[in-house]
PDB file of C-alpha atoms in Angstrom:
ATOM      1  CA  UNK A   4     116.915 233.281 -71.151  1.00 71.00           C
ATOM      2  CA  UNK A   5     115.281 230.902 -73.686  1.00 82.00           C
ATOM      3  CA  UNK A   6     115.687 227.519 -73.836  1.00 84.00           C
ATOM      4  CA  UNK A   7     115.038 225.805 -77.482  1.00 89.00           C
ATOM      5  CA  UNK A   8     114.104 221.892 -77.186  1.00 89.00           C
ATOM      6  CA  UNK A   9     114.386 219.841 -80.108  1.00 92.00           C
ATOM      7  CA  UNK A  10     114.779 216.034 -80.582  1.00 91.00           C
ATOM      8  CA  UNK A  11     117.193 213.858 -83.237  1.00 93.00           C
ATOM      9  CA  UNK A  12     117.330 210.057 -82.773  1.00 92.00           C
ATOM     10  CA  UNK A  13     115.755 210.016 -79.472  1.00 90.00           C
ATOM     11  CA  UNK A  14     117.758 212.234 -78.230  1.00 93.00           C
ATOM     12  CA  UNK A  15     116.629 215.718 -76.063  1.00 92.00           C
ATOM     13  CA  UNK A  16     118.874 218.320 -77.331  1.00 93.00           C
ATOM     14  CA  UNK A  17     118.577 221.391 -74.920  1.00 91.00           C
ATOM     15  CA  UNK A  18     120.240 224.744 -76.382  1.00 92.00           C
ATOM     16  CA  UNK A  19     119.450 227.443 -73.644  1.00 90.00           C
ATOM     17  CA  UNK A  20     120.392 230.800 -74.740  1.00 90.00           C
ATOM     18  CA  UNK A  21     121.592 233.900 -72.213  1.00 89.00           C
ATOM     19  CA  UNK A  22     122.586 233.457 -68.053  1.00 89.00           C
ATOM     20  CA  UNK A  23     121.610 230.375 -66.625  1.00 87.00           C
ATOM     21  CA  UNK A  24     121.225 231.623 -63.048  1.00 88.00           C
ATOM     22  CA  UNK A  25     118.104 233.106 -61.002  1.00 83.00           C
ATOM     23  CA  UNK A  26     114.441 232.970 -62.104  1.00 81.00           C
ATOM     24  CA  UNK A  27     115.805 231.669 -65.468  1.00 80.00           C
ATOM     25  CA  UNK A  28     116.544 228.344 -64.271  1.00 85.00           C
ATOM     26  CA  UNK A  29     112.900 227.608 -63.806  1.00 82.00           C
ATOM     27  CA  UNK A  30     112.317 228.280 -67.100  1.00 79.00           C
ATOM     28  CA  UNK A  31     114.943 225.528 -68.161  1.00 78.00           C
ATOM     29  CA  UNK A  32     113.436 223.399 -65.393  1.00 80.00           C
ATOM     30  CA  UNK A  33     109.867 223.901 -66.726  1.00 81.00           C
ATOM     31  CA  UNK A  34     110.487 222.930 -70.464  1.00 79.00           C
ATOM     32  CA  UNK A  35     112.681 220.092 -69.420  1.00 83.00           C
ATOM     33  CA  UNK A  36     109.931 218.488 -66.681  1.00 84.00           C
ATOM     34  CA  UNK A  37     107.845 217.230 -69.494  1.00 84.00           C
ATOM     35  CA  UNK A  38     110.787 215.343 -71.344  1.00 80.00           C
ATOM     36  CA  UNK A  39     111.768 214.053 -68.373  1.00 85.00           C
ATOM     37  CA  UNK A  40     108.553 212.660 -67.219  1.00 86.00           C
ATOM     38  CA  UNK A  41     107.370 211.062 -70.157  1.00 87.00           C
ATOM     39  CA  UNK A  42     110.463 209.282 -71.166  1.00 87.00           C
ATOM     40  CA  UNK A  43     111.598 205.740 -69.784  1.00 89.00           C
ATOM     41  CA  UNK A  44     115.306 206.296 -70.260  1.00 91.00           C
ATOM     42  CA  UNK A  45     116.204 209.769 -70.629  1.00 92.00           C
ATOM     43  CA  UNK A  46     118.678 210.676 -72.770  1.00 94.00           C
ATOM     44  CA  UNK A  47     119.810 214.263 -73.178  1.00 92.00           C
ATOM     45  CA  UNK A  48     122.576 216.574 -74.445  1.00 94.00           C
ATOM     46  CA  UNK A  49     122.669 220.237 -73.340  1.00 92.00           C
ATOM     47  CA  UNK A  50     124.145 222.460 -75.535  1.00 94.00           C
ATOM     48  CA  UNK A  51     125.695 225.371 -73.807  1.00 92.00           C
ATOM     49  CA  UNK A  52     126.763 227.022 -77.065  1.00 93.00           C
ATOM     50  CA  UNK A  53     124.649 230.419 -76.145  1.00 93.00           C
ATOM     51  CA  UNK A  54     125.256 230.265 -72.924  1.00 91.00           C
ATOM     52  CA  UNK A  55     127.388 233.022 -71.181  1.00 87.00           C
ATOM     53  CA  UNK A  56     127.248 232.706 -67.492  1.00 88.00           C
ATOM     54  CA  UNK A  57     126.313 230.410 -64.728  1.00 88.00           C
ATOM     55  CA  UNK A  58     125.804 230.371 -61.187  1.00 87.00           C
ATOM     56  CA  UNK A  59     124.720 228.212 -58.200  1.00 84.00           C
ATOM     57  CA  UNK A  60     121.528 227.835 -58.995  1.00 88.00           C
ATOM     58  CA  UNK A  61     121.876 226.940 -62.706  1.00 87.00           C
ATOM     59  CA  UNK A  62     124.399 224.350 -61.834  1.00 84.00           C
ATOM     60  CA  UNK A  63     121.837 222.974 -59.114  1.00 85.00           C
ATOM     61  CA  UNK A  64     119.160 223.307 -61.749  1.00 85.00           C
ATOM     62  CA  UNK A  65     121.535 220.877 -63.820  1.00 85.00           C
ATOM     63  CA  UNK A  66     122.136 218.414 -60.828  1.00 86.00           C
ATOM     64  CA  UNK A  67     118.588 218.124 -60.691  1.00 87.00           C
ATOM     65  CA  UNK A  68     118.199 217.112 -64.156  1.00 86.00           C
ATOM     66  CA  UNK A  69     121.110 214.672 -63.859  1.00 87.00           C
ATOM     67  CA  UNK A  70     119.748 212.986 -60.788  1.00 89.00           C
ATOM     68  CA  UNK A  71     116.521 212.244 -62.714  1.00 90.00           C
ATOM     69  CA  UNK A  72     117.953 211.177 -65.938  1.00 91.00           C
ATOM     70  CA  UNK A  73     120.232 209.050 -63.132  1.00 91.00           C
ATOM     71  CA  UNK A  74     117.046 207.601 -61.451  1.00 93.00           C
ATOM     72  CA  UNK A  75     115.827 206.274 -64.854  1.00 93.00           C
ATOM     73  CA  UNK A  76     118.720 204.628 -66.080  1.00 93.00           C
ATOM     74  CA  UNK A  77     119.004 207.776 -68.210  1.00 92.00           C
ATOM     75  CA  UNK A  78     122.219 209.252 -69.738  1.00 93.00           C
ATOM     76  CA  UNK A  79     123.324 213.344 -69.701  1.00 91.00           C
ATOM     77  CA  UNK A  80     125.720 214.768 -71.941  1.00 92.00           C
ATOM     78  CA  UNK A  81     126.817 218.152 -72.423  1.00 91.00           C
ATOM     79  CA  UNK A  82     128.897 220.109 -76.154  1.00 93.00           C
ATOM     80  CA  UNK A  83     129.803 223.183 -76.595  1.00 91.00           C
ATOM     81  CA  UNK A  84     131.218 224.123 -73.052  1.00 86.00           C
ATOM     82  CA  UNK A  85     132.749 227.984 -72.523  1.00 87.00           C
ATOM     83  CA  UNK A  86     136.232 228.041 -69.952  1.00 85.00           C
ATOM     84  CA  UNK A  87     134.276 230.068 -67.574  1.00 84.00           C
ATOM     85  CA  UNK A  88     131.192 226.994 -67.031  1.00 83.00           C
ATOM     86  CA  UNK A  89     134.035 224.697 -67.166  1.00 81.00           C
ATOM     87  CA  UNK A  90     135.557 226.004 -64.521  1.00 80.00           C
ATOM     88  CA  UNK A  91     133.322 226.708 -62.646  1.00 79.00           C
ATOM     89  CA  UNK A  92     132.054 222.821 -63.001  1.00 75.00           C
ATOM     90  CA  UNK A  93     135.502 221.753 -62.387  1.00 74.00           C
ATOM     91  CA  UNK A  94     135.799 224.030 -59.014  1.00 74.00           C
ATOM     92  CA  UNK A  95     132.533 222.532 -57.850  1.00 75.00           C
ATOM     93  CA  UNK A  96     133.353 219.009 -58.553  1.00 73.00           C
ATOM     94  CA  UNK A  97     131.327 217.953 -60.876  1.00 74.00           C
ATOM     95  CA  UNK A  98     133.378 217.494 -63.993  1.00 72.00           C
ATOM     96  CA  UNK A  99     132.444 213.900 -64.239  1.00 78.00           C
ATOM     97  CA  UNK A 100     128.896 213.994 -63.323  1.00 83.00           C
ATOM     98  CA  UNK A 101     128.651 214.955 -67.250  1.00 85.00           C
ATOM     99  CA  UNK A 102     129.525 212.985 -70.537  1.00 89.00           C
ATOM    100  CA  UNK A 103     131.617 215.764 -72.100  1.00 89.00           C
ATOM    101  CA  UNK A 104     131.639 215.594 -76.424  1.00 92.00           C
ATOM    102  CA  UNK A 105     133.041 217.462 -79.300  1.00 92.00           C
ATOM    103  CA  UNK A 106     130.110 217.620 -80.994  1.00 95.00           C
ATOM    104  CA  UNK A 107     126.320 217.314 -81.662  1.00 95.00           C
ATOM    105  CA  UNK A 108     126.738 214.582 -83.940  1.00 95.00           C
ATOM    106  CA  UNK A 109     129.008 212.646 -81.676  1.00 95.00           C
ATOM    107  CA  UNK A 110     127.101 213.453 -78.925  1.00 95.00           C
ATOM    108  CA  UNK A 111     123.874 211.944 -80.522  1.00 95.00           C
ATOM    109  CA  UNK A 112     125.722 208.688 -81.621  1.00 94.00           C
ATOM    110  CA  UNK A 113     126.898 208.037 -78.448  1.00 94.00           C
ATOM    111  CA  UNK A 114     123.920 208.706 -76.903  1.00 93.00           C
ATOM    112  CA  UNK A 115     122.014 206.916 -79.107  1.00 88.00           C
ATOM    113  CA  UNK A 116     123.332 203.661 -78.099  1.00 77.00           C
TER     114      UNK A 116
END
């Protein structure tokens, strides 16, 4: 898996790309730390566009993220979500631990305020 970082009006936009489970969630976790740790408010938007399957340790991968972006007043939003992730966030409760969107550009001007 790859995970492409990019930023638009202060906004982290993550696109990982591939399975978000096993020893590729430290690879999302390690490009994220940095964004995380620098910034006062986090705010981030995950694109899961190019990403095909998820498991346990991806979706713990995301909690973490969330709780720090939580800790710092920080919000988390999330485009581009397959029926399979969906479900599987649904199943484990977590539906509304994410801001849900259409779209990257109303993703980024809702996060931007």
């Amino acid at each position: 898996m790859t995970t492409k970082i990019r930023q638009q009006n202060g906004i982290t936009i993550l696109e990982p790309n591939g399975k978000l489970m096993g020893p590729s969630v430290s690879e999302l976790q390690t490009a994220l730390s940095p964004q995380l740790e620098t910034s006062d408010t986090p705010r981030i938007l995950i694109n899961f566009e190019h990403v095909n399957k998820i498991d346990s340790s991806g979706l713990g991968a995301l909690m973490g993220v969330r709780a720090v972006t939580a800790r710092k007043k920080g919000r988390i939003g999330v485009i581009n979500v397959s029926k399979q992730i969906k479900n599987l966030v649904v199943l484990s409760r977590l539906v509304r631990v994410f801001e849900h969107y259409d779209s990257e550009a109303a993703a980024v001007s809702a996060l931007s305020v």
